[in-house]
C-alpha positions in Angstrom: -79.2 11.0 11.0 -81.2 7.4 9.2 -78.2 6.9 6.9 -75.7 7.9 9.2 -77.2 5.1 11.3 -77.2 2.1 8.9 -73.7 3.7 7.4 -72.6 2.7 11.4 -74.5 -0.3 11.3 -73.0 -1.8 8.0 -69.4 -1.0 8.8 -69.8 -3.0 12.5 -71.3 -5.7 10.8 -67.9 -5.9 8.6 -65.9 -5.4 11.3 -67.5 -8.2 13.1 -67.0 -10.6 9.7 -63.7 -9.8 9.4 -63.0 -10.4 13.4 -64.9 -14.0 13.3 -62.8 -14.5 9.9 -59.2 -13.9 11.6 -60.6 -15.9 14.5 -61.3 -18.9 11.7 -57.9 -18.8 10.2 -56.4 -19.4 13.6 -58.8 -22.9 14.2 -58.4 -26.6 13.2 -60.4 -28.1 10.8 -63.5 -29.9 13.0 -64.5 -33.2 12.3 -68.2 -32.6 12.4 -68.7 -31.3 8.1 -71.8 -29.1 8.9 -69.3 -26.9 11.5 -66.7 -26.9 9.1 -69.5 -25.6 6.6 -70.8 -22.9 9.2 -67.2 -21.8 8.9 -66.5 -21.7 5.1 -69.4 -19.5 5.3 -68.5 -17.2 7.4 -64.9 -17.1 6.3 -66.3 -16.7 2.9 -68.9 -14.2 3.4 -70.6 -12.3 0.6 -69.1 -14.7 -2.1 -71.7 -15.7 -4.5 -68.9 -17.7 -7.3 -68.4 -19.7 -4.0 -69.9 -23.7 -5.0 -70.4 -26.0 -2.3 -71.2 -29.4 -3.6 -72.7 -32.1 -1.4 -72.0 -35.9 -1.8 -72.1 -39.3 -0.9 -69.1 -41.4 -1.1 -69.5 -44.9 -2.1 -66.6 -46.4 -0.9 -67.3 -44.9 2.6 -71.1 -44.1 3.0 -70.1 -41.1 4.3 -71.2 -37.2 3.6 -68.7 -34.8 2.0 -68.4 -31.0 1.1 -66.9 -30.3 -2.3 -65.9 -26.9 -2.3 -64.2 -24.4 -5.2 -64.7 -20.8 -6.7 -66.8 -21.1 -10.0 -65.1 -19.3 -13.0 -61.2 -19.9 -11.2 -61.5 -23.8 -11.6 -61.8 -26.5 -14.6 -65.2 -27.8 -14.2 -64.6 -30.7 -16.7 -61.9 -31.9 -14.5 -64.0 -31.8 -11.2 -67.2 -33.5 -12.6 -65.2 -36.3 -14.8 -62.5 -36.9 -12.1 -63.4 -36.2 -8.5 -67.4 -36.0 -7.9 -67.7 -39.1 -10.6 -65.3 -40.9 -9.5 -66.4 -40.5 -5.6 -70.0 -41.5 -5.9 -69.7 -44.5 -8.4 -66.6 -46.1 -7.9 -66.1 -48.4 -4.9 -62.3 -48.1 -3.2 -60.4 -49.9 -1.0 -61.4 -48.5 2.8 -59.7 -45.4 3.5 -58.8 -44.3 0.2 -60.9 -41.6 -1.9 -61.8 -42.3 -5.3 -59.8 -39.6 -7.1 -58.3 -39.4 -10.4 -57.1 -35.3 -10.9 -54.2 -35.9 -9.3 -52.9 -36.3 -5.6 -54.7 -35.0 -3.2 -53.0 -33.0 -0.1 -54.3 -33.1 3.7 -54.1 -30.4 5.8 -56.0 -29.3 9.4 -55.4 -25.9 9.2 -57.7 -23.2 8.0 -55.7 -20.9 6.7 -54.4 -23.7 3.9 -57.9 -23.9 2.5 -58.4 -20.3 2.0 -55.6 -19.8 0.1 -56.2 -23.0 -1.7 -59.7 -22.1 -2.5 -58.3 -18.6 -3.8 -55.6 -20.1 -5.4 -58.5 -22.1 -7.7 -57.9 -25.3 -6.2 -60.9 -27.5 -4.8 -61.3 -28.6 -1.1 -63.0 -31.7 -0.4 -64.8 -32.0 3.7 -65.8 -35.2 4.7 -67.8 -36.1 7.7 -65.7 -37.8 10.8 -62.4 -36.3 9.5 -60.5 -33.5 11.2 -58.7 -33.2 7.8 -59.4 -31.3 4.4 -58.3 -32.4 1.2 -56.9 -30.3 -0.7 -57.0 -31.0 -5.1 -55.1 -29.0 -7.7 -58.0 -28.3 -10.4 -57.0 -24.6 -11.6 -58.8 -23.4 -14.9 -58.8 -19.9 -14.7 -59.9 -17.8 -17.8 -56.9 -17.2 -20.1 -55.4 -16.0 -23.3 -53.4 -17.9 -25.8 -49.7 -17.8 -26.6 -49.6 -15.1 -29.4 -46.5 -13.3 -30.8 -45.6 -10.1 -28.3 -46.4 -6.8 -28.8 -43.5 -5.1 -27.7 -41.0 -7.1 -28.9 -41.3 -7.7 -32.5 -38.8 -10.2 -33.8 -38.2 -11.2 -37.7 -36.2 -14.3 -37.6 -37.2 -15.4 -33.6 -40.0 -17.2 -32.5 -43.3 -15.9 -32.3 -44.6 -17.0 -28.7 -44.7 -14.6 -25.9 -45.3 -15.2 -22.4 -48.8 -15.2 -20.8 -50.6 -14.1 -17.7 -49.9 -17.6 -16.4 -46.9 -18.6 -14.0 -46.9 -22.5 -15.4 -47.0 -21.5 -18.8 -44.2 -19.2 -18.6 -42.3 -22.3 -16.8 -43.3 -24.2 -19.4 -42.5 -22.5 -22.2 -39.0 -21.4 -20.7 -38.1 -25.1 -20.2 -39.2 -25.9 -24.5 -35.8 -24.2 -25.0 -33.6 -25.4 -21.6 -34.5 -28.8 -21.2 -31.7 -29.4 -18.6 -32.5 -31.0 -14.8 -30.2 -28.1 -13.6 -32.7 -25.8 -14.5 -34.3 -25.1 -11.3 -37.8 -23.2 -10.4 -37.8 -21.6 -6.5 -41.2 -20.7 -5.7 -42.0 -17.6 -3.3 -45.2 -15.9 -2.0 -45.4 -12.4 -1.8 -48.2 -10.2 -0.2 -50.2 -10.5 2.9 -53.9 -9.4 1.6 -53.5 -10.7 -2.3 -51.0 -13.4 -2.6 -48.5 -13.1 -5.5 -46.9 -16.4 -6.2 -43.2 -15.7 -7.7 -41.0 -17.8 -9.7 -37.2 -17.9 -9.2 -35.7 -19.7 -12.0 -32.3 -20.1 -12.4 -29.6 -23.2 -14.1 -28.0 -24.3 -10.9 -24.4 -25.1 -12.1 -24.2 -21.5 -13.7 -25.7 -18.6 -11.2 -23.5 -17.5 -8.4 -24.7 -18.7 -5.4 -24.3 -14.7 -4.1 -26.2 -13.8 -6.7 -29.2 -16.2 -6.0 -29.3 -15.4 -2.2 -29.1 -11.4 -2.8 -32.1 -11.7 -5.1 -34.1 -14.0 -3.3 -33.4 -11.8 -0.1 -34.5 -8.7 -2.0 -37.9 -10.7 -2.9 -38.2 -11.9 1.2 -37.9 -8.4 2.7 -41.3 -6.8 0.5 -43.7 -6.4 2.8 -46.6 -5.3 0.7 -50.9 -6.1 0.1 -49.9 -7.6 -3.1 -47.5 -7.6 -6.5 -49.8 -7.1 -9.5 -47.2 -7.1 -12.3 -43.4 -7.6 -12.8 -43.5 -3.7 -12.8 -44.1 -3.1 -9.4 -42.2 -5.7 -8.0 -39.0 -4.6 -9.7 -39.2 -1.2 -8.2 -39.3 -3.1 -4.7 -35.8 -4.6 -5.1 -33.9 -2.4 -7.1 -30.5 -0.2 -6.3 -31.1 2.6 -7.2 -35.2 3.8 -7.1 -34.3 7.3 -7.5 -32.3 6.4 -11.3 -34.5 7.3 -14.8 -32.5 3.7 -15.8 -34.4 0.6 -15.7 -32.3 -1.9 -13.4 -34.0 -5.0 -14.1 -34.5 -6.5 -17.9 -38.1 -6.7 -18.3 -39.2 -9.2 -21.4 -42.1 -11.0 -22.8 -40.1 -13.2 -24.9 -39.2 -17.2 -23.8 -35.9 -17.2 -26.1 -35.1 -13.6 -24.6 -35.2 -14.9 -20.6 -33.6 -18.4 -22.0 -30.5 -16.6 -23.1 -29.9 -14.6 -20.3 -30.2 -18.1 -18.1 -27.5 -19.7 -20.0 -25.4 -16.3 -19.4 -26.5 -16.7 -15.6 -28.4 -14.5 -14.7 -31.5 -15.1 -12.8 -35.5 -14.9 -14.5 -38.4 -14.0 -11.9 -41.7 -14.5 -12.8 -45.0 -13.1 -11.1 -48.0 -14.8 -11.7 -50.8 -13.0 -13.6 -48.6 -11.0 -15.6 -46.9 -11.4 -19.0 -43.7 -9.8 -18.5 -40.6 -11.4 -16.1 -37.8 -9.8 -14.9 -34.7 -10.9 -15.2 -31.0 -9.5 -13.3 -28.4 -8.4 -13.3 -28.9 -5.7 -16.1 -26.1 -3.8 -17.6 -26.5 -0.5 -19.5 -25.4 -2.7 -22.9 -28.0 -5.5 -22.1 -30.7 -3.1 -23.4 -29.5 -2.3 -26.9 -29.4 -6.3 -27.4 -32.1 -8.0 -29.6 -32.8 -11.5 -30.4 -32.5 -11.1 -33.7 -28.9 -9.8 -33.4 -28.1 -13.4 -33.1 -30.2 -15.3 -35.9 -28.5 -12.7 -38.5 -25.5 -12.8 -39.9 -22.6 -10.6 -37.5 -21.8 -7.5 -39.9 -25.7 -7.1 -39.9 -25.9 -7.0 -36.1 -23.0 -5.5 -35.4 -24.3 -2.7 -38.0 -27.7 -2.5 -36.3 -26.1 -2.6 -32.9 -24.4 0.7 -33.9 -27.3 1.9 -34.9 -29.1 1.9 -32.0 -26.3 3.5 -29.9 -26.3 6.2 -32.5 -30.3 6.5 -32.1 -29.4 7.1 -28.1 -27.2 9.9 -28.7 -29.2 11.3 -30.6 -32.8 10.8 -28.9 -31.1 12.5 -25.4 -28.7 15.0 -26.9 -30.0 16.0 -30.6 -32.7 19.1 -29.3 -29.8 20.3 -26.6 -27.3 20.4 -29.9 -30.2 22.3 -31.6 -30.8 24.7 -29.4 -26.9 25.1 -27.7 -26.0 26.3 -31.6 -28.9 28.8 -32.0 -28.5 30.4 -29.1 -24.7 30.3 -27.6 -22.5 28.9 -30.2 -23.6 29.9 -33.5 -20.8 30.7 -35.1 -19.6 26.8 -35.9 -22.3 26.9 -38.2 -21.3 27.3 -42.2 -22.6 30.6 -43.1 -24.9 29.0 -45.7 -27.0 26.9 -43.3 -26.5 29.7 -40.6 -28.7 31.8 -43.5 -31.0 29.2 -44.2 -31.6 28.7 -40.4 -32.3 32.4 -39.7 -34.9 32.7 -42.8 -36.2 29.1 -41.1 -36.7 30.9 -38.0 -37.6 34.7 -39.4 -41.3 34.3 -38.1 -40.5 32.4 -35.0 -41.1 34.8 -31.9 -40.1 32.6 -29.1 -36.5 31.5 -28.0 -35.3 28.1 -29.4 -35.9 26.8 -25.8 -39.7 27.4 -25.9 -39.6 26.2 -29.4 -38.4 22.6 -28.6 -40.6 22.4 -25.9 -43.7 23.0 -27.4 -42.8 20.6 -30.0 -41.3 17.8 -27.6 -44.4 17.8 -25.3 -46.6 18.0 -28.2 -44.7 15.0 -29.6 -45.3 13.0 -26.1 -48.5 13.9 -26.1 -49.4 12.3 -29.4 -47.5 9.3 -28.8 -49.5 8.4 -25.6 -52.7 9.0 -27.6 -51.8 6.5 -30.2 -51.1 3.9 -27.1 -54.4 4.2 -25.1 -56.3 4.8 -28.5 -57.7 1.7 -30.6 -54.6 0.5 -32.6 -56.0 1.1 -36.4 -57.3 4.9 -34.6 -54.1 5.2 -32.8 -51.3 5.2 -35.6 -53.7 7.2 -37.4 -53.8 10.0 -35.0 -50.2 9.5 -34.3 -49.4 9.9 -38.5 -52.0 12.1 -38.8 -51.4 14.3 -36.0 -48.2 14.6 -36.2 -48.0 15.9 -39.9 -51.3 18.4 -39.9 -50.2 19.9 -36.2 -46.3 20.2 -37.6 -47.7 22.0 -41.0 -50.0 24.2 -39.2 -47.5 25.2 -36.4 -44.7 26.0 -39.2 -47.1 27.6 -41.3 -48.8 29.9 -38.3 -45.1 30.8 -37.2 -45.0 29.2 -34.0 -42.0 27.0 -34.7 -39.4 26.7 -37.9 -39.0 24.3 -40.4 -35.7 23.5 -38.9 -37.4 22.6 -35.2 -40.0 20.2 -36.8 -36.7 18.1 -38.4 -35.1 17.8 -35.4 -38.0 16.9 -33.4 -39.2 14.1 -36.0 -35.1 12.9 -36.4 -35.6 12.5 -32.5 -38.4 10.6 -32.7 -37.1 8.4 -35.3 -34.1 7.9 -33.5 -35.7 6.8 -30.0 -38.0 4.3 -31.9 -35.0 2.0 -32.5 -34.4 1.2 -29.4 -35.6 -2.4 -28.7 -35.8 -1.6 -24.7 -39.2 0.3 -24.0 -38.3 0.9 -20.6 -34.6 2.6 -21.9 -36.3 4.4 -24.5 -38.9 5.9 -21.5 -35.6 6.6 -19.6 -34.4 8.9 -22.4 -37.7 10.6 -23.2 -37.5 11.8 -19.7 -33.4 12.7 -19.7 -33.8 14.8 -22.8 -36.0 17.4 -21.3 -33.4 18.3 -18.4 -30.6 18.2 -21.1 -32.2 20.6 -22.9 -32.8 23.3 -19.9 -29.3 23.0 -19.4 -28.4 23.4 -23.1 -30.2 26.8 -23.1 -28.6 28.2 -19.8 -25.3 27.0 -20.9 -24.7 26.1 -24.5 -22.7 23.3 -25.5 -20.7 23.8 -21.8 -24.1 22.7 -20.1 -24.2 19.4 -22.6 -20.4 18.9 -21.7 -21.9 19.0 -18.4 -25.0 16.5 -18.7 -23.1 14.0 -20.3 -20.2 14.1 -17.7 -23.6 13.6 -14.9 -24.9 11.2 -17.2 -21.7 9.2 -17.5 -20.9 9.3 -13.7 -24.7 8.5 -12.7 -24.5 5.1 -14.8 -21.0 4.4 -13.8 -22.2 4.3 -10.1 -25.4 2.8 -10.8 -26.0 -0.9 -9.8 -28.3 -4.1 -10.6 -28.0 -6.5 -7.8 -24.8 -5.5 -6.9 -23.6 -5.9 -10.2 -21.4 -2.4 -11.9 -24.7 -1.3 -14.7 -21.7 0.4 -16.6 -19.4 -2.9 -16.9 -17.8 -3.8 -19.3 -17.0 -0.4 -20.0 -16.4 0.4 -16.3 -15.2 -1.6 -14.8 -13.2 -2.6 -18.1 -13.2 -6.0 -19.5 -12.0 -6.4 -22.7 -13.0 -10.0 -23.6 -16.7 -8.8 -22.8 -16.4 -6.8 -25.4 -17.2 -8.8 -28.0 -20.6 -8.4 -27.4 -21.3 -5.0 -26.9 -21.1 -2.3 -29.2 -21.3 -4.8 -32.3 -21.3 -8.3 -32.1 -18.9 -10.8 -33.4 -19.0 -14.1 -35.1 -20.9 -16.7 -32.2 -18.1 -19.1 -32.5 -15.7 -16.5 -30.6 -17.7 -15.7 -27.6 -16.2 -18.9 -26.1 -16.6 -17.0 -22.7 -19.9 -15.9 -20.5 -19.9 -12.4 -19.6 -18.3 -11.8 -16.3 -20.9 -9.2 -15.1 -22.6 -12.6 -14.1 -20.0 -14.3 -12.2 -21.0 -17.6 -13.2 -19.8 -21.0 -11.6 -18.9 -22.0 -15.8 -16.9 -19.2 -17.6 -16.6 -20.9 -20.6 -20.3 -21.6 -22.8 -18.7 -25.2 -24.5 -17.2 -27.9 -23.0 -17.8 -29.9 -19.9 -18.6 -28.3 -16.5 -15.7 -26.9 -14.1 -16.3 -28.7 -10.8 -16.0 -26.0 -7.9 -15.5 -23.9 -10.8 -16.7 -19.9 -10.9 -16.4 -17.1 -12.6 -14.1 -14.1 -12.3 
């Protein structure tokens, strides 16, 4: 009974604290320093990392309080550029001796709260009904490293980090143009997330930019923690397995898409950015395609499309041929397959499901474990389990070959999101093949093509340039022709300037 009473008291105290904080947020800053400090402690109750530095401004002789969150600010900047000038230097009347940058004034407690949580320092001065907001952000951050998921042989070895300001700077290193604009938005009611919408003003279609900003403005949520969450709130079809925004960790990839008239959204605290609109073909393009000779790049791109087909339909084709349409197999091969399956007691669909699920489990285990151990588990586990399963008569040799080929084909795809979608689609295609044979695969293929044609990304057809047909964009789809032959930007982005080279087209718009 006593424990229940204490829990009730704690809950009531927490509720009272929340009500008091809400009341403070609606108030304006007082002229008395002690009143402001009292409201500050009530607003940030149970926040031991809150630092309040009391000092006397030498130029005016007034008492002041400098407030910031430890671990979110640069202490060297605070000591050398704020505290030391305030207490040692004499300025003219009405001036503050701050060299850390411009100090913005505010009368609202809501702005004070947001600034402190964002890593700024706030200065309260006795007798002033305003607070000074000073940018002193300095939270822990990692160094710029090579992207893990998008390795490149000839491209840059720089990847995005978890700080939006640095990510914007990385992109500006590639596009040194005044037309590269950065429109900032805040999303989230409880933990605010800063979004940076990057676009090239004289390229992007105004309707496309408006559609993106409208979708972002309609998000009502506590907070956005990463770009993957953001994509789910703004995508056209949330029930589709296919990604509808390109997620990348590479600044050069983001810059390339910006030059095509697309929009890049950077989420603060996320190491990957979103690019839209996306098309099906854009997930098969790699940054290395444009740094190697075009015949080699074309061959590699054809391999990726072949990998997409094999990883989606190869197990299903095996199931349908063995179960229904074995007459299409040459006799010698049929005898070899029959001998391999002689001791297997399960139908092909069970055999395929067991191996595919085992493969997916090994893949996930390799990702979750530390890197050296994960690679060992993936390789050794696959060999040991596959060999043991064949010897035990659970699966056939040909099934192990099919599953291994499917896995290798899925690894060719440069986009992790597209590869994950294929991993999911493989299972319903296998089930349909076990029920209807090759006819079931044909039905699944027609459904898949119809879905891709009907899908959109920011209102742009997902299947372009094949559906709708735009022959001018075929130069950079299945194959990549020489760069000098691709003088026009992709039509799906509907850019203001359709030409890649030459003078800007005033008032001109893409088709």
